[in-house]
Amino acid sequence: MNFELQSVGDNAIMVSFGSQIDKSIHKQVSKLSTYLSANPFDWMTAYIPAYTSVTIFYDPIILLRDAKTAHPYDIVDRQISAALENLQEISADPANIIEIPVCYGGKHGPDLSYVAEMNHLSEKEVIAIHSKTTYLVYMIGFVPGFPYAGRIPKEIRTPRKATPRKRIPAGSVGIADEQTGIYPISSPGGWQIIGRTPLELFRPDAAQPSLLKAGDHIRFKPVDEKVFQDWREMDAPHR
Amino acid sequence: MLRIDKPGLLTTIQDQGRRDFQHVGVVTSGAMDQVSPRIANWLTGNHGSECVLEITMIGPTITFFGEALIAICGADLSPEIDGMSVRNGRSIYVKKDAILRFGKCVSGCRAYLAIAGGFHIPEVLHSKSTYLLAGIGGYHGRALQKNDQLQTGNPSALAEKMLQSFRKNVPINRRFMEQSWSIHTSFISAGSNAKKEPLHIRVLKGIHFSWFDQKSKDDFFKKTFQLSSESDRMGYRLEGVKLKRTQMAEILSEAVRFGTIQVPGDGNPIVLMADSQTTGGYPKIAEAASIDLPVLAQAKPGDKLVFAEISLAKAHQLLWQREESMKIVQYQIQAHFQGKITRNLWKGDELDASN
């Protein structure tokens, strides 16, 4: 397994496993995340998994206090490298497959017609292609609970909007090139919005505030407006 | 308890931030300046990490419903109580019905108000900080508004000692009293960096520094940048020379930090601040050293910045030195509270560390 360690600022170190959106690279990211979650270093303040890397944040004061002569970065580098040696033995957390109900198009998917047009397909075909694929959640970032999932089939890939929207409703499902994602909270954004889910992806009062985590698999299930409204009224997170 | 009569420009409850859920996209938020709140808290007998009010440029008007011990640190926003000027960096006793107002922004951008016992705010995801975009934490997930009332907790035993002394000494005809000794926080911001104009911000090279052309690499350290009006808790958009890349490969989203300096397509750098997203896909030209994040936090639109490179070892040394200084400050404040020191030990920036 190849990895590279790079210093980021004065309180973080980035462990990189590659440079493409790739399942085997993601497996390494996943294993390291699982390891860090179960075996946090005492100097670690946070870790952030991404497509091809995990950035580990450290507290230089804790390290300077404990080891007066060694440089904090050297200690961190050494301990992370040692952990990475044993990564193969780690099995990543079991992946869940989560079904995401989506009401496609209309007022919930203002960019569905654009995506269809750009790819010379009908809206129905776009929906069929988007919903037949199982996507891997590569990372959660941008805003709380936002999943970066992939990969969108070639037939419906569409670049981001040139001008991002100022406000995208919570639950909106979008496409950006080969990524698909869901906006858990209302925020600005530049992805092509093709539908909306009634599920709550971010629940600040829950022990696990994010419905999805890196390594999960998701499938989108088309539902109609009535189901969408009923689901939202029920306010029950999908398990 | 206290009431907000006027909210000011942006007044929010913040603590040291929401650290534990960054791996699922929950941003850290927290006080932009992480040094001033600690001192303000110590001056009210609180733990350094207690939540405070972060006050931005135009301060609120606050009526106190009961006696309290308060302190203000950070920007000088011309605080006054019942029309009389009070000063930053010292414990202030207020009686019931005292009214705190702020005036002109003399220096800095953000002031921090601490109160003995802290504010009674529920924790969300292990923190009391306000995350405005998601509407969570702090006071109902939002900035304070007119007529909001905040409950405060019980003063610590140390604060109670200070309160007893104030009750005896406060003039009958006044509703407040300032402590005679004070902390000058400029020395805490690493060698009075905060007072220089343009602000000197020390940085480490970013992981994509080499992706920029030679002129941009030189300009980044030679030229002066200015904070545009699009500068807020999420990030500061800088104006000045535009930075150009030679390496045009796309960057997959990866982690960023408070202090990451990224450069989007238009060439204008953005310094990511407390409410920035956890990940991003723009090239990172530099990373602001942690020692200067409180200096950045006190910058406001129109302020000028210059960047200077320092080594990782130097960045860590500066952090260590600051923590040592903070320990001395904390000890001195506690000694004053305990009545161990009766003389005024400090004059301006002079700190008698041998005590």
XYZ file of C-alpha atoms in Angstrom:
594
model
C 0.000 0.000 0.000
C 1.375 3.378 -0.983
C 0.967 6.339 1.229
C 2.449 9.796 1.536
C 2.535 12.038 4.598
C 2.494 15.810 4.231
C 2.498 18.549 6.814
C -0.534 20.849 6.645
C -0.074 24.126 8.507
C 1.241 23.688 12.041
C -1.461 21.418 13.406
C -2.299 18.794 10.791
C -0.813 16.012 8.708
C -2.355 14.617 5.541
C -2.075 10.926 4.736
C -2.590 10.445 0.969
C -3.241 7.127 -0.697
C -3.555 8.265 -4.315
C -5.098 10.903 -6.541
C -8.255 9.478 -8.132
C -11.761 8.559 -7.108
C -11.141 4.848 -6.815
C -12.602 2.068 -4.693
C -9.315 0.539 -3.613
C -7.929 3.924 -2.560
C -11.152 4.490 -0.703
C -10.692 1.208 1.131
C -7.418 2.508 2.580
C -9.095 5.761 3.608
C -11.845 3.744 5.217
C -9.486 1.469 7.117
C -7.448 4.341 8.471
C -10.647 6.159 9.528
C -11.886 3.035 11.290
C -8.530 2.690 13.031
C -8.467 6.344 14.165
C -12.024 6.186 15.424
C -11.218 3.129 17.544
C -7.652 4.076 18.541
C -7.400 7.849 18.769
C -3.876 9.154 19.429
C -3.762 11.235 22.606
C -2.471 14.243 20.673
C -5.178 13.936 17.983
C -7.944 16.561 17.986
C -9.808 15.508 14.823
C -9.517 13.525 11.613
C -11.164 14.271 8.278
C -11.444 11.550 5.630
C -11.701 12.638 1.985
C -11.619 10.951 -1.423
C -7.973 9.924 -1.355
C -6.674 11.136 1.997
C -7.207 11.386 5.714
C -6.067 14.583 7.379
C -5.200 14.121 11.042
C -5.171 17.191 13.295
C -2.795 17.358 16.270
C -2.315 19.613 19.267
C 1.306 20.832 19.178
C 1.129 21.926 22.849
C 0.356 18.386 24.045
C 3.285 17.064 22.014
C 5.682 19.808 23.131
C 4.696 19.202 26.736
C 5.254 15.446 26.600
C 8.454 15.272 24.608
C 10.579 18.322 25.153
C 13.261 17.495 22.597
C 11.508 15.847 19.695
C 9.607 17.927 17.175
C 5.830 17.453 17.316
C 5.652 16.716 13.610
C 8.275 13.971 13.836
C 6.384 12.246 16.645
C 3.115 12.437 14.727
C 4.733 11.217 11.508
C 6.349 8.290 13.296
C 3.226 7.172 15.134
C 0.991 7.435 12.072
C 3.491 5.549 9.895
C 3.597 2.772 12.496
C -0.205 2.568 12.528
C -0.276 2.428 8.724
C 2.041 -0.600 8.757
C -0.733 -2.527 10.459
C -3.566 -1.243 8.343
C -4.060 -4.401 6.313
C -5.240 -6.220 9.420
C -7.976 -3.669 9.993
C -11.300 -4.537 8.520
C -13.298 -1.454 7.662
C -16.626 -0.928 9.452
C -19.332 -3.022 7.784
C -20.881 -1.030 4.967
C -24.573 -0.283 5.027
C -26.759 -0.015 1.933
C -29.202 2.776 2.495
C -32.182 3.498 0.310
C -32.865 7.178 -0.297
C -36.412 8.003 -1.438
C -36.347 10.839 -3.986
C -39.084 12.863 -5.598
C -37.470 13.667 -8.942
C -38.017 16.691 -11.178
C -40.637 19.401 -11.058
C -40.151 21.941 -8.321
C -37.892 19.518 -6.446
C -35.495 19.040 -9.355
C -35.124 22.322 -11.252
C -32.067 21.087 -13.173
C -33.444 17.702 -14.266
C -34.456 18.998 -17.684
C -31.010 20.571 -18.171
C -29.242 17.320 -17.272
C -31.527 15.454 -19.694
C -30.943 17.959 -22.497
C -27.143 18.056 -22.017
C -26.999 14.271 -22.278
C -29.563 13.887 -25.076
C -31.925 11.870 -22.903
C -35.475 12.210 -21.666
C -36.068 13.138 -18.020
C -37.468 9.631 -17.442
C -34.241 8.105 -18.745
C -32.119 10.290 -16.465
C -34.219 9.195 -13.476
C -33.912 5.545 -14.480
C -30.138 5.733 -14.859
C -29.613 7.740 -11.645
C -31.772 5.412 -9.562
C -30.571 2.058 -10.886
C -26.986 2.565 -9.679
C -25.623 1.776 -6.221
C -23.224 4.537 -5.168
C -20.356 4.416 -2.697
C -20.243 7.286 -0.203
C -16.592 8.352 -0.450
C -16.671 11.088 2.151
C -18.839 13.434 4.202
C -17.869 17.090 4.012
C -18.759 20.600 2.836
C -21.621 20.929 5.353
C -22.749 18.546 8.125
C -23.853 15.196 6.728
C -23.272 16.030 3.022
C -22.283 12.794 1.227
C -19.933 12.809 -1.750
C -21.015 9.635 -3.552
C -19.990 8.108 -6.826
C -19.747 7.292 -9.458
C -22.464 8.742 -11.649
C -22.784 6.696 -14.873
C -21.179 8.372 -17.901
C -24.556 8.800 -19.607
C -25.798 11.417 -17.137
C -22.605 13.170 -16.030
C -23.055 16.932 -16.017
C -20.663 19.613 -14.784
C -21.492 21.989 -11.923
C -23.530 25.103 -12.631
C -21.431 28.080 -13.748
C -23.260 30.266 -11.230
C -24.055 28.521 -7.956
C -27.508 29.007 -6.419
C -27.687 31.138 -3.291
C -30.071 28.765 -1.551
C -30.756 25.075 -2.128
C -33.548 23.481 -0.038
C -32.523 20.840 2.503
C -32.826 17.324 1.069
C -31.998 18.357 -2.506
C -30.237 15.663 -4.533
C -27.589 16.859 -6.963
C -25.046 15.823 -9.578
C -21.619 17.338 -10.256
C -19.601 15.469 -12.902
C -19.197 11.938 -11.582
C -20.359 12.760 -8.055
C -23.834 12.690 -6.601
C -24.770 14.208 -3.282
C -27.557 15.375 -1.024
C -27.731 18.774 0.681
C -28.650 17.987 4.325
C -29.267 21.624 5.218
C -30.296 24.596 3.189
C -27.112 26.160 1.824
C -25.643 27.790 -1.264
C -24.441 25.297 -3.859
C -23.471 24.687 -7.448
C -24.571 21.118 -8.125
C -27.310 20.226 -10.651
C -30.432 19.605 -8.568
C -32.544 16.760 -9.953
C -34.773 15.834 -7.008
C -35.386 16.022 -3.280
C -35.493 13.480 -0.475
C -37.740 13.735 2.583
C -35.033 12.067 4.702
C -33.153 14.025 7.333
C -29.462 13.588 6.642
C -28.295 15.735 9.549
C -29.822 15.321 12.992
C -27.919 17.462 15.509
C -29.668 15.884 18.493
C -28.760 12.302 17.580
C -25.711 10.475 18.910
C -24.744 9.900 15.260
C -25.624 13.268 13.762
C -24.959 12.214 10.175
C -27.287 9.636 8.614
C -24.579 8.563 6.196
C -20.896 7.873 6.676
C -17.963 7.291 4.382
C -18.064 3.677 3.194
C -21.860 3.385 3.099
C -23.615 2.537 -0.145
C -26.739 4.371 -1.263
C -29.462 3.765 -3.828
C -32.037 6.308 -4.844
C -35.662 5.184 -5.012
C -38.103 7.320 -7.037
C -41.229 8.262 -5.088
C -44.091 10.538 -5.999
C -45.122 13.841 -4.442
C -47.672 12.276 -2.102
C -45.177 9.809 -0.649
C -42.664 12.664 -0.345
C -45.131 14.806 1.661
C -46.335 11.899 3.812
C -42.764 10.960 4.642
C -41.863 14.484 5.671
C -44.910 14.665 7.932
C -43.993 11.375 9.567
C -40.568 12.861 10.344
C -39.103 9.429 10.808
C -35.447 8.922 9.885
C -34.979 5.935 7.598
C -33.009 3.056 9.129
C -29.694 37.041 33.770
C -29.419 39.756 31.164
C -31.451 41.148 28.289
C -30.374 42.225 24.838
C -31.839 45.652 24.118
C -29.977 46.130 20.836
C -28.271 43.169 19.179
C -25.331 44.919 17.527
C -23.983 43.835 14.137
C -23.423 40.133 14.885
C -23.433 38.920 18.458
C -23.283 35.157 19.001
C -22.527 32.663 21.744
C -19.210 30.945 21.073
C -16.839 28.699 22.975
C -13.624 27.025 21.855
C -15.460 25.214 19.054
C -17.153 21.989 18.015
C -14.238 19.623 17.473
C -15.653 16.131 17.579
C -17.709 15.734 14.399
C -15.517 17.191 11.683
C -15.279 13.777 10.012
C -18.981 14.066 9.211
C -18.811 17.622 7.970
C -19.728 19.468 11.172
C -17.618 22.636 11.119
C -15.767 23.755 14.207
C -17.250 27.264 14.581
C -16.201 28.724 17.945
C -14.609 32.059 18.779
C -12.667 33.513 15.840
C -10.064 34.812 18.310
C -9.352 31.939 20.670
C -7.086 33.844 23.050
C -9.265 36.788 24.160
C -12.180 34.635 25.439
C -9.828 32.612 27.654
C -8.538 35.732 29.350
C -12.011 37.262 29.660
C -13.156 34.021 31.293
C -10.243 33.970 33.756
C -11.056 37.557 34.681
C -14.517 36.371 35.750
C -13.285 33.292 37.620
C -14.476 30.908 34.883
C -12.669 28.074 33.162
C -10.968 29.430 30.054
C -13.215 27.370 27.779
C -16.557 28.694 29.090
C -18.829 30.166 26.437
C -18.799 33.913 25.816
C -20.516 36.494 23.628
C -18.588 37.216 20.443
C -19.318 40.828 19.544
C -18.586 42.061 16.014
C -17.660 45.710 15.323
C -20.978 47.273 16.392
C -21.683 46.081 19.921
C -25.008 45.263 21.619
C -26.819 47.117 24.382
C -27.301 44.864 27.387
C -29.294 45.360 30.602
C -28.228 43.264 33.595
C -31.143 41.916 35.644
C -28.950 41.076 38.616
C -25.422 41.730 39.873
C -22.652 40.142 37.845
C -18.920 40.002 37.320
C -18.027 40.573 33.668
C -14.953 41.191 31.518
C -14.370 42.250 27.923
C -11.282 41.304 25.896
C -10.315 41.601 22.260
C -11.276 44.546 20.057
C -11.696 47.968 21.641
C -15.326 48.773 20.870
C -15.526 51.659 23.370
C -17.589 49.927 26.052
C -19.470 52.056 28.544
C -21.766 51.341 31.472
C -24.457 53.835 32.413
C -22.774 56.321 30.093
C -19.328 56.019 31.688
C -16.420 54.556 29.809
C -15.070 51.153 30.971
C -12.003 49.334 29.732
C -11.115 45.992 28.246
C -8.956 43.499 30.054
C -10.265 43.926 33.554
C -12.914 42.457 35.893
C -15.968 44.681 36.105
C -18.685 44.427 38.723
C -22.205 45.403 37.653
C -25.310 45.821 39.783
C -28.907 45.093 38.836
C -30.227 47.437 36.096
C -26.747 48.494 34.917
C -26.707 49.009 31.138
C -23.683 48.120 28.987
C -23.339 49.814 25.614
C -20.652 49.950 22.971
C -19.548 52.844 20.794
C -16.896 53.410 18.195
C -14.746 50.529 16.949
C -11.318 51.883 17.885
C -9.201 48.827 17.076
C -9.711 45.215 16.129
C -12.954 43.640 15.003
C -14.277 41.210 17.616
C -14.695 41.727 21.352
C -15.525 38.945 23.802
C -17.767 39.359 26.831
C -17.461 36.799 29.594
C -19.667 36.634 32.682
C -18.968 34.834 35.977
C -20.820 31.503 35.844
C -21.007 31.554 32.065
C -24.147 31.612 29.948
C -26.747 28.899 30.432
C -26.667 27.385 26.943
C -27.335 23.740 26.035
C -24.580 21.831 24.292
C -25.149 20.603 20.755
C -22.691 18.003 19.522
C -20.398 18.639 22.501
C -20.219 22.418 22.098
C -22.133 25.620 22.867
C -20.818 27.421 19.788
C -23.255 28.874 17.268
C -23.092 27.451 13.753
C -25.189 29.944 11.828
C -25.483 28.096 8.502
C -26.939 24.960 10.087
C -28.805 26.958 12.739
C -27.445 24.903 15.620
C -25.825 25.659 18.936
C -25.506 28.887 20.885
C -28.745 30.767 21.453
C -31.247 28.806 19.345
C -28.729 28.507 16.531
C -28.816 32.197 15.651
C -27.376 35.620 16.332
C -28.821 37.424 19.336
C -31.807 39.702 18.720
C -33.630 42.448 20.604
C -35.419 41.177 23.720
C -33.469 37.921 23.928
C -32.810 37.020 27.544
C -29.807 34.982 28.595
C -29.598 33.002 31.803
C -26.243 32.936 33.506
C -24.748 30.289 35.778
C -23.381 30.496 39.309
C -20.083 32.311 39.826
C -17.180 30.106 40.858
C -15.915 30.166 44.430
C -13.037 32.337 43.208
C -15.456 34.784 41.561
C -17.554 34.856 44.731
C -14.504 36.157 46.641
C -14.081 38.923 44.079
C -17.791 39.734 44.241
C -17.668 40.032 48.033
C -14.837 42.521 47.758
C -16.681 44.547 45.095
C -19.915 44.659 47.098
C -17.995 46.284 49.939
C -16.193 48.787 47.748
C -18.645 49.839 45.045
C -19.875 53.444 45.517
C -23.553 53.626 46.536
C -24.493 55.965 43.728
C -22.912 53.823 40.996
C -24.161 50.646 39.362
C -20.741 49.336 38.392
C -17.104 49.239 39.420
C -13.972 48.351 37.482
C -11.131 46.424 39.077
C -7.968 48.508 39.361
C -5.595 45.888 37.909
C -5.820 44.759 34.321
C -4.378 42.579 31.593
C -2.966 44.096 28.472
C -3.595 41.415 25.903
C -1.443 42.841 23.135
C 1.569 40.873 24.312
C -0.409 37.648 24.073
C -0.904 38.192 20.339
C 2.736 37.234 19.805
C 4.905 40.290 19.899
C 2.306 42.997 19.333
C 1.636 41.668 15.861
C -1.903 42.846 16.292
C -0.918 46.511 16.324
C 1.036 46.638 13.077
C -0.564 48.030 9.960
C -0.522 46.225 7.574
C -1.080 43.135 9.727
C 1.806 40.692 9.495
C 0.481 37.164 9.169
C 2.984 34.349 9.412
C 2.292 31.336 7.229
C 3.612 27.963 6.198
C 3.657 27.023 2.532
C 0.545 25.155 1.433
C 0.604 21.709 -0.171
C -0.126 23.294 -3.578
C 2.345 26.180 -3.276
C 4.448 24.772 -6.116
C 1.379 24.760 -8.419
C 1.572 28.556 -8.723
C 3.752 30.486 -11.197
C 6.935 32.195 -9.992
C 5.443 35.682 -10.082
C 2.518 34.571 -7.928
C 4.807 32.826 -5.458
C 6.865 36.018 -5.121
C 3.841 38.303 -5.029
C 2.229 36.264 -2.276
C 5.015 37.272 0.111
C 5.841 40.711 -1.294
C 2.498 42.333 -1.964
C -0.077 43.750 0.388
C -3.558 42.238 0.342
C -6.738 43.837 1.600
C -9.806 42.268 3.236
C -12.765 42.784 0.912
C -16.254 43.479 2.218
C -17.020 39.775 1.538
C -15.257 38.728 4.689
C -17.060 36.940 7.480
C -16.848 34.032 9.918
C -16.623 31.555 7.032
C -13.711 33.206 5.289
C -11.963 36.392 4.290
C -11.872 37.195 0.572
C -8.696 39.120 -0.151
C -8.124 41.706 -2.845
C -4.811 42.664 -4.344
C -2.669 40.940 -6.898
C -4.305 37.877 -8.515
C -2.479 34.579 -8.149
C -2.069 32.258 -11.141
C -1.467 28.542 -11.332
C 0.782 26.688 -13.707
C -0.532 23.278 -12.641
C -4.154 23.083 -13.735
C -5.119 19.600 -12.514
C -8.377 19.366 -10.636
C -8.166 18.830 -6.906
C -10.510 16.337 -5.327
C -12.144 17.634 -2.163
C -9.869 17.240 0.827
C -9.683 18.597 4.371
C -9.011 22.251 5.056
C -8.281 24.000 8.376
C -8.984 27.337 10.079
C -6.202 29.355 8.448
C -6.034 27.590 5.063
C -5.401 30.121 2.294
C -6.999 28.802 -0.884
C -7.141 30.305 -4.362
C -10.235 29.786 -6.529
C -10.329 30.338 -10.293
C -10.500 34.132 -10.131
C -7.073 34.294 -8.457
C -8.165 36.118 -5.301
C -7.065 34.262 -2.170
C -9.566 33.294 0.528
C -8.464 32.753 4.134
C -10.711 30.131 5.708
C -11.951 31.051 9.168
C -13.924 29.457 12.027
C -17.139 28.645 10.133
C -15.481 27.391 6.957
C -16.491 24.046 5.497
C -14.493 21.027 6.595
C -13.340 20.155 3.069
C -12.631 22.012 -0.155
C -11.373 21.597 -3.689
C -9.419 24.799 -4.351
C -5.593 24.844 -4.393
C -4.007 25.789 -1.096
C -1.158 28.242 -1.495
C -0.436 28.672 2.217
C -1.584 27.941 5.756
C -1.759 30.734 8.343
C 0.261 29.803 11.433
C -1.957 29.091 14.454
C -0.136 31.801 16.423
C -1.564 34.471 14.117
C -5.149 33.225 13.893
C -6.187 35.600 16.732
C -4.555 38.447 14.778
C -6.541 37.486 11.673
C -9.673 37.278 13.798
C -9.249 40.956 14.663
C -9.007 42.039 11.010
C -11.957 43.744 9.386
C -12.910 44.711 5.823
C -10.460 47.299 4.519
C -7.565 46.099 6.686
C -4.325 45.278 4.916
C -2.298 42.093 5.312
C 1.166 40.927 4.342
C 2.287 37.325 4.574
C 5.663 36.073 5.798
C 6.883 32.508 5.776
C 8.024 30.810 8.960
C 9.249 27.297 9.581
C 7.183 24.594 11.258
C 9.627 24.521 14.179
C 9.294 28.275 14.653
C 5.490 28.059 14.443
C 5.477 25.459 17.212
C 7.974 27.414 19.323
C 5.755 30.494 19.159
C 2.717 28.481 20.248
C 4.644 27.064 23.174
C 5.865 30.510 24.243
C 2.357 31.877 24.092
C 0.991 29.049 26.213
C 3.679 29.726 28.786
C 2.680 33.400 28.839
C -0.981 32.439 29.158
C -0.178 30.234 32.170
C 1.500 33.159 33.892
C -1.470 35.405 33.149
C -3.881 32.807 34.485
C -1.850 32.362 37.662
C -1.585 36.090 38.240
C -5.330 36.570 37.813
C -6.076 33.759 40.244
C -3.618 35.205 42.762
C -5.401 38.558 42.539
C -8.779 36.887 43.023
C -7.474 35.050 46.048
C -6.320 38.329 47.534
C -2.705 37.183 47.493
C -1.611 40.285 45.631
C -2.657 43.671 46.904
C -0.280 45.939 45.022
C -0.865 46.835 41.398
C 1.858 44.724 39.774
C 1.216 45.683 36.235
C 1.773 48.851 34.330
C 0.766 48.670 30.721
C 2.621 45.815 29.043
C 4.960 45.068 31.917
C 4.218 41.763 33.537
C 6.201 40.779 36.615
C 6.626 37.130 35.772
C 8.892 36.402 38.721
C 5.863 36.357 41.000
